[in-house]
């Protein structure tokens, strides 16, 4: 027997080729996904962005294919500026709300739930993710309606005054929960909550119990341990989750149509301007906002190591 | 499969291929074999196959007779219809006046050869050459249904029909003693600016509005100001007929501009709902079945257009949706459920008083570029709803 | 008869050509057939890269590698008739021990019954015949190491490469395995090339070894040669624990003005000895005592056998040595 | 206070269980209205209980069509995502190369950007390439954002899989394809299965991107959207939602046990 074995099959020869040219294998692996994501997806994103530098002719309403920054200027018009501000505020509020609601669930599931309870928590978090988003949103409409379940429950428990007080809040209140920002916030938080819990739980699970014990051993109170050990270690998960909650809220156009007071959100504006109003340049300019925000967000998240927690 | 059947299928296939390849520039000269299907963009409630109520079905029989399966995609606003037609893939669209001319100008629809529609002559003469689908004497479709945008109200709150649209435009106490804040709605489409303009036409003659669709800057500004006041009363705009019905049921809404369609459905559910046309008059819609420029199934499309003029369909449709048939005979010939009284109630005789939806353009009766064009209506109405 | 492994001016550089990291830099090396050859050096010295060059997981940037006279520079790992025992054993976690051992035979297309028979034979050789059905996760470190060995040997390689094969084992097990490996190699007559940073292991097991430093071979020779006659300061320092003396000190001890090495065990107390210094500490080693002292500003260690009277720290002593114990190095 | 460190504080327990209830009460409501006798106003509490909507749903051909299409789309999109996601995770695990960081960002982009943007971009791309909207375009759209799910699962497993075993396989004489078949695939298997199931779920419930990439076809969520906006038999939507929910219970449980065992194996080496 010699030192070199013969190549018996095509597979052997191909392997030899890959070995000699490791870049070739890499190229073969990466070309199909890159063609799809890099060329078609990015290409179409670029095409979309390009449109934002076009404008709409004032008289005919036709798209003028000449470079201009006029459309971006339009974003600063009060009604459009309002939309952006309103959307970002809602996205931030939903993200914060999700973090607060998600933390106890994720922490309990990661640290205390054992055996069957662990499975219960897993299913409890995953199942809502699998049940139709639309049906859930419509269920909320029933819950929040003026003559809906919350009002019913408040009447039964004689707590109407609380509901009325909430609805009387300036800015976020309204005629009924289903036409107020409070209601919209509740629905958004509800539908995106699992997207926050899952990464948060994943990163909390990576915190070794010994580290918590060490912290307590060193005399830290629960609050100190929480603040100085748990939160920093959970942070990548929180950031990863916030990518979803923030982005999903920012782009959603179905919930603001069904719940809320008909005021526009970025997702709705993009959808309507592009689809129904034929003002593609402005739609594209609107679309640039979430893209830029998410790109900044992602690069910061990457630096914080949040991608591993996704 | 028999041999002849196979040959027929092949022929149909070739025919459809031919039409797919050659753009349908030329008018059709004859209606050929069925392509097997027809794709239609329609308003909700316009094309019924008995799924909601078995009595209202004008599709099943057509499908059996023509061999054309009817696929319907519903749209809630005219803008949505235009967008869907721009995307393509549809043969027909039931376009309102504020969409029809945009579709013609955008070359999304093609001229219709009325000679291939035997029932054409039965169409209401007032509609046969209506300007919202007839350009330079060429017809771009067949009329389908017309009607007013009515004021829908809750009869528990309004013992008598409201006389004016002011209950949805101005802050006031309603007959039950409570404010109208949060209890009225308005349409979530820029065309609602025309409703405001029409209200001003009646109450502020000094603005000299002649048509709610042709507004100069001052008139337009006045309409927007009125709508801004309305914004304070409206907790949610209605975008969708069924959601509006929900809001009347569950959200305490008692008055809103609406379509006879919602009124009819809510009444059929025994809810305390009625409608009226107040003293200011009403805007309205006159809808046309238009043929897409690149229709893949023109033969079935022509068959459908002929079918829509059938007086039985017109009769049932006008009852179901709450509008007026474009074939006047349908009101009286008892071919369906419509009656002469029903047509009168739907405003058959008010044809001249209804200001039909048309697309606002910059060039109008007030002069070249004198009017505010539609795309501004779109962005400004977004602003109004956003509280600006 | 060609050498088992031959390196001809082999280099392996990483990084950009303008500022390369020279992991292996112009190495010439010949390993005779049937040798038990050790590559010794600190981490980052290039010894592991050399092993990976033989197995084919690295390709030389320059030079060529021959195995039994055949240039394998263009042959991928799976076609080289050499096998490796990996440092972390790299057992396949989803296969049981038998399947792990039979893997090489399976991919070559050997029938199931036959390859299992051979696998069992190999497992018997490493005393694991009862463990065929276990998963690697259920084995101890020593057992895994032997599975890795069996898995490599079942292919009857011409050269067996071992990458720090005993590094993960505790001391006692390591010593037992050293013996086992040595006797296995002698029985099978296969060329073993193993990489280690442990000089004891290298000295005790290898019949020849190469000491690596900075991508280059500092010295090749038998363990005795390397130990007794280090060519450079580095070798002297790294192999065993030698006192490396600067030229000045060498000269004062009667040698030339060159670097020299003096093994601690060659020193003994001698009132007339040439090396004079002050004791700084004493440490008991079991077999004797290690004495640290400072002589002419230089730290010197000496090992005194048990029974010798011991000095106290702070005491000035003199040490003597036989003349040939002072090894003069080539390095200036 | 030094209580048992392995027992959760009561407040945490309450908050966690309260959170879970918040996630599930609306779903219970959906179930409740699948049985209501009153379909028009959806008053609460429902006046009566009936099973007729299950029969009604069973007999609706449009549901079956939508369900079939959704299953087809989700299956195809998941397979595509599995292939592309595995390829890219293999490439990313294999080597450091120029642009690697950018690629990892690119993979996440379709899911990190709002669906309306992904949908719009794809729509314009399909338009430019003259690809007619069809089942295929829905699948391509879904696969785009499913890749990241598979990728994340696979790349995590690659990271845990000691690089040595792939080299060991080659060292023992296996060519690249044998290594893939005998070593890589069995080790990635559960990660891919779990990733695939998540991707399937995501595709099955996707509505925003789908509205942009679908032609005349209605997937189940699109059907639901139509049905919720223009209800014919409103409780039927609830029936469908409930059945889908129930049908996914066991696959999720399965995925849980699969990935859990996967991490146990990996942990055993420590």
JSON list of N, CA and C in Angstrom, two decimals, chain C residues 153-203:
[
{"chain": "C", "resi": 153, "resn": "UNK", "atom": "N", "xyz": [-5.94, 3.56, 13.97]},
{"chain": "C", "resi": 153, "resn": "UNK", "atom": "CA", "xyz": [-5.10, 2.41, 13.60]},
{"chain": "C", "resi": 153, "resn": "UNK", "atom": "C", "xyz": [-5.82, 1.40, 12.71]},
{"chain": "C", "resi": 154, "resn": "UNK", "atom": "N", "xyz": [-7.14, 1.38, 12.78]},
{"chain": "C", "resi": 154, "resn": "UNK", "atom": "CA", "xyz": [-7.87, 0.37, 12.04]},
{"chain": "C", "resi": 154, "resn": "UNK", "atom": "C", "xyz": [-7.64, 0.50, 10.54]},
{"chain": "C", "resi": 155, "resn": "UNK", "atom": "N", "xyz": [-7.26, 1.69, 10.12]},
{"chain": "C", "resi": 155, "resn": "UNK", "atom": "CA", "xyz": [-7.03, 1.91, 8.68]},
{"chain": "C", "resi": 155, "resn": "UNK", "atom": "C", "xyz": [-5.65, 1.46, 8.23]},
{"chain": "C", "resi": 156, "resn": "UNK", "atom": "N", "xyz": [-4.89, 0.94, 9.16]},
{"chain": "C", "resi": 156, "resn": "UNK", "atom": "CA", "xyz": [-3.52, 0.53, 8.88]},
{"chain": "C", "resi": 156, "resn": "UNK", "atom": "C", "xyz": [-2.73, 1.62, 8.16]},
{"chain": "C", "resi": 157, "resn": "UNK", "atom": "N", "xyz": [-2.62, 2.76, 8.81]},
{"chain": "C", "resi": 157, "resn": "UNK", "atom": "CA", "xyz": [-1.91, 3.87, 8.15]},
{"chain": "C", "resi": 157, "resn": "UNK", "atom": "C", "xyz": [-0.42, 3.58, 8.07]},
{"chain": "C", "resi": 158, "resn": "UNK", "atom": "N", "xyz": [0.25, 4.25, 7.15]},
{"chain": "C", "resi": 158, "resn": "UNK", "atom": "CA", "xyz": [1.70, 4.09, 7.07]},
{"chain": "C", "resi": 158, "resn": "UNK", "atom": "C", "xyz": [2.38, 4.98, 8.11]},
{"chain": "C", "resi": 159, "resn": "UNK", "atom": "N", "xyz": [1.69, 6.06, 8.44]},
{"chain": "C", "resi": 159, "resn": "UNK", "atom": "CA", "xyz": [2.20, 6.93, 9.50]},
{"chain": "C", "resi": 159, "resn": "UNK", "atom": "C", "xyz": [1.04, 7.29, 10.41]},
{"chain": "C", "resi": 160, "resn": "UNK", "atom": "N", "xyz": [1.26, 7.20, 11.71]},
{"chain": "C", "resi": 160, "resn": "UNK", "atom": "CA", "xyz": [0.22, 7.63, 12.65]},
{"chain": "C", "resi": 160, "resn": "UNK", "atom": "C", "xyz": [0.67, 8.94, 13.28]},
{"chain": "C", "resi": 161, "resn": "UNK", "atom": "N", "xyz": [-0.24, 9.93, 13.18]},
{"chain": "C", "resi": 161, "resn": "UNK", "atom": "CA", "xyz": [0.07, 11.24, 13.75]},
{"chain": "C", "resi": 161, "resn": "UNK", "atom": "C", "xyz": [-0.69, 11.39, 15.05]},
{"chain": "C", "resi": 162, "resn": "UNK", "atom": "N", "xyz": [-0.01, 11.86, 16.08]},
{"chain": "C", "resi": 162, "resn": "UNK", "atom": "CA", "xyz": [-0.68, 12.05, 17.36]},
{"chain": "C", "resi": 162, "resn": "UNK", "atom": "C", "xyz": [-0.48, 13.48, 17.81]},
{"chain": "C", "resi": 163, "resn": "UNK", "atom": "N", "xyz": [-1.59, 14.18, 18.00]},
{"chain": "C", "resi": 163, "resn": "UNK", "atom": "CA", "xyz": [-1.52, 15.59, 18.36]},
{"chain": "C", "resi": 163, "resn": "UNK", "atom": "C", "xyz": [-1.76, 15.73, 19.86]},
{"chain": "C", "resi": 164, "resn": "UNK", "atom": "N", "xyz": [-0.71, 15.94, 20.62]},
{"chain": "C", "resi": 164, "resn": "UNK", "atom": "CA", "xyz": [-0.81, 16.04, 22.09]},
{"chain": "C", "resi": 164, "resn": "UNK", "atom": "C", "xyz": [-1.73, 14.95, 22.62]},
{"chain": "C", "resi": 165, "resn": "UNK", "atom": "N", "xyz": [-1.46, 13.70, 22.32]},
{"chain": "C", "resi": 165, "resn": "UNK", "atom": "CA", "xyz": [-2.45, 12.66, 22.58]},
{"chain": "C", "resi": 165, "resn": "UNK", "atom": "C", "xyz": [-2.72, 12.45, 24.07]},
{"chain": "C", "resi": 166, "resn": "UNK", "atom": "N", "xyz": [-1.81, 12.85, 24.90]},
{"chain": "C", "resi": 166, "resn": "UNK", "atom": "CA", "xyz": [-1.99, 12.55, 26.32]},
{"chain": "C", "resi": 166, "resn": "UNK", "atom": "C", "xyz": [-2.28, 13.80, 27.14]},
{"chain": "C", "resi": 167, "resn": "UNK", "atom": "N", "xyz": [-2.40, 14.92, 26.43]},
{"chain": "C", "resi": 167, "resn": "UNK", "atom": "CA", "xyz": [-2.53, 16.20, 27.12]},
{"chain": "C", "resi": 167, "resn": "UNK", "atom": "C", "xyz": [-3.72, 16.29, 28.04]},
{"chain": "C", "resi": 168, "resn": "UNK", "atom": "N", "xyz": [-4.82, 15.60, 27.67]},
{"chain": "C", "resi": 168, "resn": "UNK", "atom": "CA", "xyz": [-6.04, 15.77, 28.45]},
{"chain": "C", "resi": 168, "resn": "UNK", "atom": "C", "xyz": [-6.15, 14.77, 29.60]},
{"chain": "C", "resi": 169, "resn": "UNK", "atom": "N", "xyz": [-5.12, 13.95, 29.79]},
{"chain": "C", "resi": 169, "resn": "UNK", "atom": "CA", "xyz": [-5.23, 12.90, 30.81]},
{"chain": "C", "resi": 169, "resn": "UNK", "atom": "C", "xyz": [-4.50, 13.31, 32.09]},
{"chain": "C", "resi": 170, "resn": "UNK", "atom": "N", "xyz": [-4.95, 12.70, 33.19]},
{"chain": "C", "resi": 170, "resn": "UNK", "atom": "CA", "xyz": [-4.25, 13.03, 34.44]},
{"chain": "C", "resi": 170, "resn": "UNK", "atom": "C", "xyz": [-2.92, 12.28, 34.51]},
{"chain": "C", "resi": 171, "resn": "UNK", "atom": "N", "xyz": [-2.10, 12.65, 35.47]},
{"chain": "C", "resi": 171, "resn": "UNK", "atom": "CA", "xyz": [-0.70, 12.23, 35.48]},
{"chain": "C", "resi": 171, "resn": "UNK", "atom": "C", "xyz": [-0.52, 10.71, 35.42]},
{"chain": "C", "resi": 172, "resn": "UNK", "atom": "N", "xyz": [-1.28, 10.02, 36.28]},
{"chain": "C", "resi": 172, "resn": "UNK", "atom": "CA", "xyz": [-1.09, 8.58, 36.40]},
{"chain": "C", "resi": 172, "resn": "UNK", "atom": "C", "xyz": [-1.46, 7.88, 35.09]},
{"chain": "C", "resi": 173, "resn": "UNK", "atom": "N", "xyz": [-2.61, 8.28, 34.57]},
{"chain": "C", "resi": 173, "resn": "UNK", "atom": "CA", "xyz": [-3.10, 7.71, 33.34]},
{"chain": "C", "resi": 173, "resn": "UNK", "atom": "C", "xyz": [-2.13, 8.00, 32.20]},
{"chain": "C", "resi": 174, "resn": "UNK", "atom": "N", "xyz": [-1.59, 9.22, 32.26]},
{"chain": "C", "resi": 174, "resn": "UNK", "atom": "CA", "xyz": [-0.67, 9.61, 31.20]},
{"chain": "C", "resi": 174, "resn": "UNK", "atom": "C", "xyz": [0.55, 8.70, 31.19]},
{"chain": "C", "resi": 175, "resn": "UNK", "atom": "N", "xyz": [1.05, 8.40, 32.34]},
{"chain": "C", "resi": 175, "resn": "UNK", "atom": "CA", "xyz": [2.24, 7.55, 32.39]},
{"chain": "C", "resi": 175, "resn": "UNK", "atom": "C", "xyz": [1.93, 6.14, 31.89]},
{"chain": "C", "resi": 176, "resn": "UNK", "atom": "N", "xyz": [0.74, 5.65, 32.26]},
{"chain": "C", "resi": 176, "resn": "UNK", "atom": "CA", "xyz": [0.35, 4.33, 31.80]},
{"chain": "C", "resi": 176, "resn": "UNK", "atom": "C", "xyz": [0.22, 4.32, 30.28]},
{"chain": "C", "resi": 177, "resn": "UNK", "atom": "N", "xyz": [-0.39, 5.37, 29.76]},
{"chain": "C", "resi": 177, "resn": "UNK", "atom": "CA", "xyz": [-0.60, 5.43, 28.32]},
{"chain": "C", "resi": 177, "resn": "UNK", "atom": "C", "xyz": [0.71, 5.59, 27.57]},
{"chain": "C", "resi": 178, "resn": "UNK", "atom": "N", "xyz": [1.64, 6.29, 28.19]},
{"chain": "C", "resi": 178, "resn": "UNK", "atom": "CA", "xyz": [2.96, 6.43, 27.53]},
{"chain": "C", "resi": 178, "resn": "UNK", "atom": "C", "xyz": [3.54, 5.06, 27.25]},
{"chain": "C", "resi": 179, "resn": "UNK", "atom": "N", "xyz": [3.49, 4.22, 28.26]},
{"chain": "C", "resi": 179, "resn": "UNK", "atom": "CA", "xyz": [4.03, 2.86, 28.09]},
{"chain": "C", "resi": 179, "resn": "UNK", "atom": "C", "xyz": [3.25, 2.11, 27.02]},
{"chain": "C", "resi": 180, "resn": "UNK", "atom": "N", "xyz": [1.93, 2.26, 27.12]},
{"chain": "C", "resi": 180, "resn": "UNK", "atom": "CA", "xyz": [1.08, 1.51, 26.20]},
{"chain": "C", "resi": 180, "resn": "UNK", "atom": "C", "xyz": [1.36, 1.91, 24.75]},
{"chain": "C", "resi": 181, "resn": "UNK", "atom": "N", "xyz": [1.45, 3.24, 24.54]},
{"chain": "C", "resi": 181, "resn": "UNK", "atom": "CA", "xyz": [1.69, 3.76, 23.19]},
{"chain": "C", "resi": 181, "resn": "UNK", "atom": "C", "xyz": [3.02, 3.23, 22.66]},
{"chain": "C", "resi": 182, "resn": "UNK", "atom": "N", "xyz": [4.01, 3.27, 23.54]},
{"chain": "C", "resi": 182, "resn": "UNK", "atom": "CA", "xyz": [5.37, 2.86, 23.14]},
{"chain": "C", "resi": 182, "resn": "UNK", "atom": "C", "xyz": [5.37, 1.39, 22.72]},
{"chain": "C", "resi": 183, "resn": "UNK", "atom": "N", "xyz": [4.69, 0.58, 23.53]},
{"chain": "C", "resi": 183, "resn": "UNK", "atom": "CA", "xyz": [4.74, -0.85, 23.20]},
{"chain": "C", "resi": 183, "resn": "UNK", "atom": "C", "xyz": [3.89, -1.14, 21.96]},
{"chain": "C", "resi": 184, "resn": "UNK", "atom": "N", "xyz": [2.81, -0.40, 21.83]},
{"chain": "C", "resi": 184, "resn": "UNK", "atom": "CA", "xyz": [1.96, -0.56, 20.65]},
{"chain": "C", "resi": 184, "resn": "UNK", "atom": "C", "xyz": [2.75, -0.24, 19.39]},
{"chain": "C", "resi": 185, "resn": "UNK", "atom": "N", "xyz": [3.49, 0.85, 19.46]},
{"chain": "C", "resi": 185, "resn": "UNK", "atom": "CA", "xyz": [4.26, 1.27, 18.29]},
{"chain": "C", "resi": 185, "resn": "UNK", "atom": "C", "xyz": [5.29, 0.21, 17.92]},
{"chain": "C", "resi": 186, "resn": "UNK", "atom": "N", "xyz": [5.90, -0.34, 18.98]},
{"chain": "C", "resi": 186, "resn": "UNK", "atom": "CA", "xyz": [6.92, -1.36, 18.70]},
{"chain": "C", "resi": 186, "resn": "UNK", "atom": "C", "xyz": [6.29, -2.61, 18.11]},
{"chain": "C", "resi": 187, "resn": "UNK", "atom": "N", "xyz": [5.10, -2.95, 18.60]},
{"chain": "C", "resi": 187, "resn": "UNK", "atom": "CA", "xyz": [4.44, -4.14, 18.09]},
{"chain": "C", "resi": 187, "resn": "UNK", "atom": "C", "xyz": [4.01, -3.97, 16.64]},
{"chain": "C", "resi": 188, "resn": "UNK", "atom": "N", "xyz": [3.43, -2.79, 16.33]},
{"chain": "C", "resi": 188, "resn": "UNK", "atom": "CA", "xyz": [2.88, -2.59, 14.99]},
{"chain": "C", "resi": 188, "resn": "UNK", "atom": "C", "xyz": [3.93, -2.18, 13.98]},
{"chain": "C", "resi": 189, "resn": "UNK", "atom": "N", "xyz": [5.01, -1.58, 14.45]},
{"chain": "C", "resi": 189, "resn": "UNK", "atom": "CA", "xyz": [6.08, -1.18, 13.54]},
{"chain": "C", "resi": 189, "resn": "UNK", "atom": "C", "xyz": [5.70, 0.00, 12.65]},
{"chain": "C", "resi": 190, "resn": "UNK", "atom": "N", "xyz": [4.65, 0.71, 13.01]},
{"chain": "C", "resi": 190, "resn": "UNK", "atom": "CA", "xyz": [4.23, 1.88, 12.23]},
{"chain": "C", "resi": 190, "resn": "UNK", "atom": "C", "xyz": [5.03, 3.08, 12.69]},
{"chain": "C", "resi": 191, "resn": "UNK", "atom": "N", "xyz": [5.28, 4.01, 11.78]},
{"chain": "C", "resi": 191, "resn": "UNK", "atom": "CA", "xyz": [5.94, 5.24, 12.15]},
{"chain": "C", "resi": 191, "resn": "UNK", "atom": "C", "xyz": [4.95, 6.10, 12.94]},
{"chain": "C", "resi": 192, "resn": "UNK", "atom": "N", "xyz": [5.36, 6.52, 14.14]},
{"chain": "C", "resi": 192, "resn": "UNK", "atom": "CA", "xyz": [4.53, 7.41, 14.95]},
{"chain": "C", "resi": 192, "resn": "UNK", "atom": "C", "xyz": [5.16, 8.80, 14.93]},
{"chain": "C", "resi": 193, "resn": "UNK", "atom": "N", "xyz": [4.35, 9.79, 14.65]},
{"chain": "C", "resi": 193, "resn": "UNK", "atom": "CA", "xyz": [4.84, 11.17, 14.79]},
{"chain": "C", "resi": 193, "resn": "UNK", "atom": "C", "xyz": [3.94, 11.83, 15.79]},
{"chain": "C", "resi": 194, "resn": "UNK", "atom": "N", "xyz": [4.51, 12.27, 16.90]},
{"chain": "C", "resi": 194, "resn": "UNK", "atom": "CA", "xyz": [3.62, 12.90, 17.86]},
{"chain": "C", "resi": 194, "resn": "UNK", "atom": "C", "xyz": [4.13, 14.24, 18.33]},
{"chain": "C", "resi": 195, "resn": "UNK", "atom": "N", "xyz": [3.14, 15.08, 18.60]},
{"chain": "C", "resi": 195, "resn": "UNK", "atom": "CA", "xyz": [3.41, 16.46, 18.94]},
{"chain": "C", "resi": 195, "resn": "UNK", "atom": "C", "xyz": [3.17, 16.62, 20.43]},
{"chain": "C", "resi": 196, "resn": "UNK", "atom": "N", "xyz": [4.08, 17.31, 21.10]},
{"chain": "C", "resi": 196, "resn": "UNK", "atom": "CA", "xyz": [3.86, 17.54, 22.53]},
{"chain": "C", "resi": 196, "resn": "UNK", "atom": "C", "xyz": [4.61, 18.79, 22.96]},
{"chain": "C", "resi": 197, "resn": "UNK", "atom": "N", "xyz": [4.13, 19.38, 24.04]},
{"chain": "C", "resi": 197, "resn": "UNK", "atom": "CA", "xyz": [4.89, 20.49, 24.60]},
{"chain": "C", "resi": 197, "resn": "UNK", "atom": "C", "xyz": [5.55, 20.04, 25.91]},
{"chain": "C", "resi": 198, "resn": "UNK", "atom": "N", "xyz": [5.36, 18.74, 26.20]},
{"chain": "C", "resi": 198, "resn": "UNK", "atom": "CA", "xyz": [5.87, 18.20, 27.46]},
{"chain": "C", "resi": 198, "resn": "UNK", "atom": "C", "xyz": [7.20, 17.51, 27.21]},
{"chain": "C", "resi": 199, "resn": "UNK", "atom": "N", "xyz": [8.28, 18.13, 27.67]},
{"chain": "C", "resi": 199, "resn": "UNK", "atom": "CA", "xyz": [9.61, 17.60, 27.37]},
{"chain": "C", "resi": 199, "resn": "UNK", "atom": "C", "xyz": [9.86, 16.23, 27.97]},
{"chain": "C", "resi": 200, "resn": "UNK", "atom": "N", "xyz": [9.24, 15.96, 29.13]},
{"chain": "C", "resi": 200, "resn": "UNK", "atom": "CA", "xyz": [9.42, 14.64, 29.73]},
{"chain": "C", "resi": 200, "resn": "UNK", "atom": "C", "xyz": [8.86, 13.57, 28.81]},
{"chain": "C", "resi": 201, "resn": "UNK", "atom": "N", "xyz": [7.65, 13.87, 28.32]},
{"chain": "C", "resi": 201, "resn": "UNK", "atom": "CA", "xyz": [6.99, 12.92, 27.44]},
{"chain": "C", "resi": 201, "resn": "UNK", "atom": "C", "xyz": [7.84, 12.67, 26.19]},
{"chain": "C", "resi": 202, "resn": "UNK", "atom": "N", "xyz": [8.32, 13.77, 25.63]},
{"chain": "C", "resi": 202, "resn": "UNK", "atom": "CA", "xyz": [9.11, 13.65, 24.41]},
{"chain": "C", "resi": 202, "resn": "UNK", "atom": "C", "xyz": [10.39, 12.85, 24.67]},
{"chain": "C", "resi": 203, "resn": "UNK", "atom": "N", "xyz": [11.05, 13.18, 25.75]},
{"chain": "C", "resi": 203, "resn": "UNK", "atom": "CA", "xyz": [12.33, 12.51, 26.04]},
{"chain": "C", "resi": 203, "resn": "UNK", "atom": "C", "xyz": [12.11, 11.03, 26.35]}
]
